[in-house]
Amino acid sequence: MSRIALITGATSGIGRATAIAFADLDYRIILCGRRQDRLQELEEQLSAQTAVTTLNFDVSNWTEVNDAISTLPDEWKAIDILVNSAGSAQGMSAIQEGDPTDWDLMIDGNVRGLLYVSKAVMPGMVERKRGHIVNLSSIAGKQTYANGAVYCASKAAVEALSAGMRLDMTQHGIKVTNIAPGAVETEFSVIRFKGDADRAAKVYEGFTPLTADDIADTIVYAVTAPAHVTIADITILAAAQSAATTIHRK
Ligand code: 8X3
């Protein structure tokens, strides 16, 4: 039987691209997200290729996460791969000028959400003695930049959680991969800048940014590595980017 993959944040960006790439591998896919219409649309698209089901929940609500994952039908329970892709950046400002509502959204989605979904999926993996968890971190988790402290802190937490999960999970035969992308042109900056598409477009001006498909390729590389290989940590940047805030623009 083909592997079962659960992907959070599957309605857009890296999560969506990963779902499409996994369908090409014939993986059975559990698409998770909050936007039901988009989940359904992607389910319809991918169902022509592989078995797909959807779960509609908020990753930052433990009860919703646990209810959704624990009530999966039996044929979907044996999750082989978890891709923790849900998350966002909200606003950009110095801490003293920051909006605590933005902070909560980032910490709830990027940190709590990743923990909650992992906690709901891990016991089954431990029982089956197999599995692979892929966490979407960021270059921002490795290098803190001005006006991004809380987003960077939330991704630094992802880095620590990936390392911690690997310590917890290796003895159970479960792999953990941490992926840290640089500038990827998705809805990321439009959301960060509250729908200001012009400001978001400027982030990617004058160079060729990464695409969600580039990151999906990397995830495919990690999850298809031979059984004895763990791809522990990948930093992936656009060719024009050399550090979190250093981009060679034409
Ligand atoms: C996205 C990369 O550098 O825009 O996580 O924060 S960055």
PDB file of N, CA and C and ligand atoms in Angstrom, residues 89 137-140 145 151-152 155 181-184 188-189 192 203-204 241 244-245, ligand 1:
ATOM      1  N   ALA A  89       3.482  34.622   8.968  1.00  0.00           N
ATOM      2  CA  ALA A  89       4.083  35.817   9.579  1.00  0.00           C
ATOM      3  C   ALA A  89       2.984  36.870   9.618  1.00  0.00           C
ATOM      4  N   SER A 137      10.471  25.170   8.966  1.00  0.00           N
ATOM      5  CA  SER A 137      11.061  26.274   9.707  1.00  0.00           C
ATOM      6  C   SER A 137      11.287  27.401   8.702  1.00  0.00           C
ATOM      7  N   SER A 138      12.379  28.131   8.852  1.00  0.00           N
ATOM      8  CA  SER A 138      12.672  29.266   7.966  1.00  0.00           C
ATOM      9  C   SER A 138      14.109  29.701   8.222  1.00  0.00           C
ATOM     10  N   ILE A 139      14.700  30.387   7.249  1.00  0.00           N
ATOM     11  CA  ILE A 139      15.984  31.051   7.488  1.00  0.00           C
ATOM     12  C   ILE A 139      15.829  31.990   8.694  1.00  0.00           C
ATOM     13  N   ALA A 140      14.592  32.464   8.907  1.00  0.00           N
ATOM     14  CA  ALA A 140      14.305  33.360  10.034  1.00  0.00           C
ATOM     15  C   ALA A 140      14.476  32.652  11.386  1.00  0.00           C
ATOM     16  N   TYR A 145      16.137  38.901  12.237  1.00  0.00           N
ATOM     17  CA  TYR A 145      16.288  40.171  11.518  1.00  0.00           C
ATOM     18  C   TYR A 145      15.417  41.264  12.130  1.00  0.00           C
ATOM     19  N   TYR A 151       8.329  36.671  14.707  1.00  0.00           N
ATOM     20  CA  TYR A 151       8.304  35.625  13.675  1.00  0.00           C
ATOM     21  C   TYR A 151       9.583  34.786  13.767  1.00  0.00           C
ATOM     22  N   CYS A 152      10.729  35.480  13.888  1.00  0.00           N
ATOM     23  CA  CYS A 152      12.008  34.762  13.985  1.00  0.00           C
ATOM     24  C   CYS A 152      12.025  33.868  15.224  1.00  0.00           C
ATOM     25  N   LYS A 155      10.060  30.744  14.643  1.00  0.00           N
ATOM     26  CA  LYS A 155      10.763  29.781  13.794  1.00  0.00           C
ATOM     27  C   LYS A 155      12.001  29.215  14.497  1.00  0.00           C
ATOM     28  N   PRO A 181      13.437  27.407   4.596  1.00  0.00           N
ATOM     29  CA  PRO A 181      13.519  28.161   3.343  1.00  0.00           C
ATOM     30  C   PRO A 181      13.799  29.639   3.585  1.00  0.00           C
ATOM     31  N   GLY A 182      14.416  30.244   2.583  1.00  0.00           N
ATOM     32  CA  GLY A 182      14.528  31.702   2.546  1.00  0.00           C
ATOM     33  C   GLY A 182      13.305  32.275   1.864  1.00  0.00           C
ATOM     34  N   ALA A 183      13.520  33.243   0.970  1.00  0.00           N
ATOM     35  CA  ALA A 183      12.402  33.941   0.340  1.00  0.00           C
ATOM     36  C   ALA A 183      11.674  33.049  -0.676  1.00  0.00           C
ATOM     37  N   VAL A 184      10.448  32.693  -0.341  1.00  0.00           N
ATOM     38  CA  VAL A 184       9.592  31.881  -1.221  1.00  0.00           C
ATOM     39  C   VAL A 184       8.386  32.740  -1.573  1.00  0.00           C
ATOM     40  N   PHE A 188       2.706  34.326   1.578  1.00  0.00           N
ATOM     41  CA  PHE A 188       3.389  34.650   2.830  1.00  0.00           C
ATOM     42  C   PHE A 188       3.453  36.157   3.112  1.00  0.00           C
ATOM     43  N   SER A 189       3.973  36.926   2.152  1.00  0.00           N
ATOM     44  CA  SER A 189       4.172  38.360   2.419  1.00  0.00           C
ATOM     45  C   SER A 189       2.860  39.147   2.344  1.00  0.00           C
ATOM     46  N   ARG A 192       1.574  38.650   5.699  1.00  0.00           N
ATOM     47  CA  ARG A 192       2.383  39.408   6.661  1.00  0.00           C
ATOM     48  C   ARG A 192       2.008  40.892   6.621  1.00  0.00           C
ATOM     49  N   VAL A 203       9.006  42.611  -1.870  1.00  0.00           N
ATOM     50  CA  VAL A 203       9.899  41.648  -1.199  1.00  0.00           C
ATOM     51  C   VAL A 203      10.625  40.791  -2.237  1.00  0.00           C
ATOM     52  N   TYR A 204       9.944  40.537  -3.357  1.00  0.00           N
ATOM     53  CA  TYR A 204      10.479  39.598  -4.359  1.00  0.00           C
ATOM     54  C   TYR A 204      10.951  40.312  -5.623  1.00  0.00           C
ATOM     55  N   GLN A 241      20.012  34.944  -2.879  1.00  0.00           N
ATOM     56  CA  GLN A 241      19.942  35.254  -1.436  1.00  0.00           C
ATOM     57  C   GLN A 241      21.118  34.596  -0.717  1.00  0.00           C
ATOM     58  N   ALA A 244      19.427  35.932   5.643  1.00  0.00           N
ATOM     59  CA  ALA A 244      17.998  36.256   5.800  1.00  0.00           C
ATOM     60  C   ALA A 244      17.628  37.573   5.134  1.00  0.00           C
ATOM     61  N   THR A 245      18.448  38.592   5.311  1.00  0.00           N
ATOM     62  CA  THR A 245      18.085  39.897   4.741  1.00  0.00           C
ATOM     63  C   THR A 245      19.093  40.373   3.693  1.00  0.00           C
TER      64      THR A 245
HETATM   65  C1  8X3 B   1      10.206  33.195   5.262  1.00  0.00           C
HETATM   66  C2  8X3 B   1      11.548  33.728   5.053  1.00  0.00           C
HETATM   67  O1  8X3 B   1      13.156  35.602   5.395  1.00  0.00           O
HETATM   68  O2  8X3 B   1      10.911  36.196   4.718  1.00  0.00           O
HETATM   69  O3  8X3 B   1      10.121  32.398   6.381  1.00  0.00           O
HETATM   70  O4  8X3 B   1      11.372  35.483   6.951  1.00  0.00           O
HETATM   71  S1  8X3 B   1      11.734  35.305   5.571  1.00  0.00           S
END
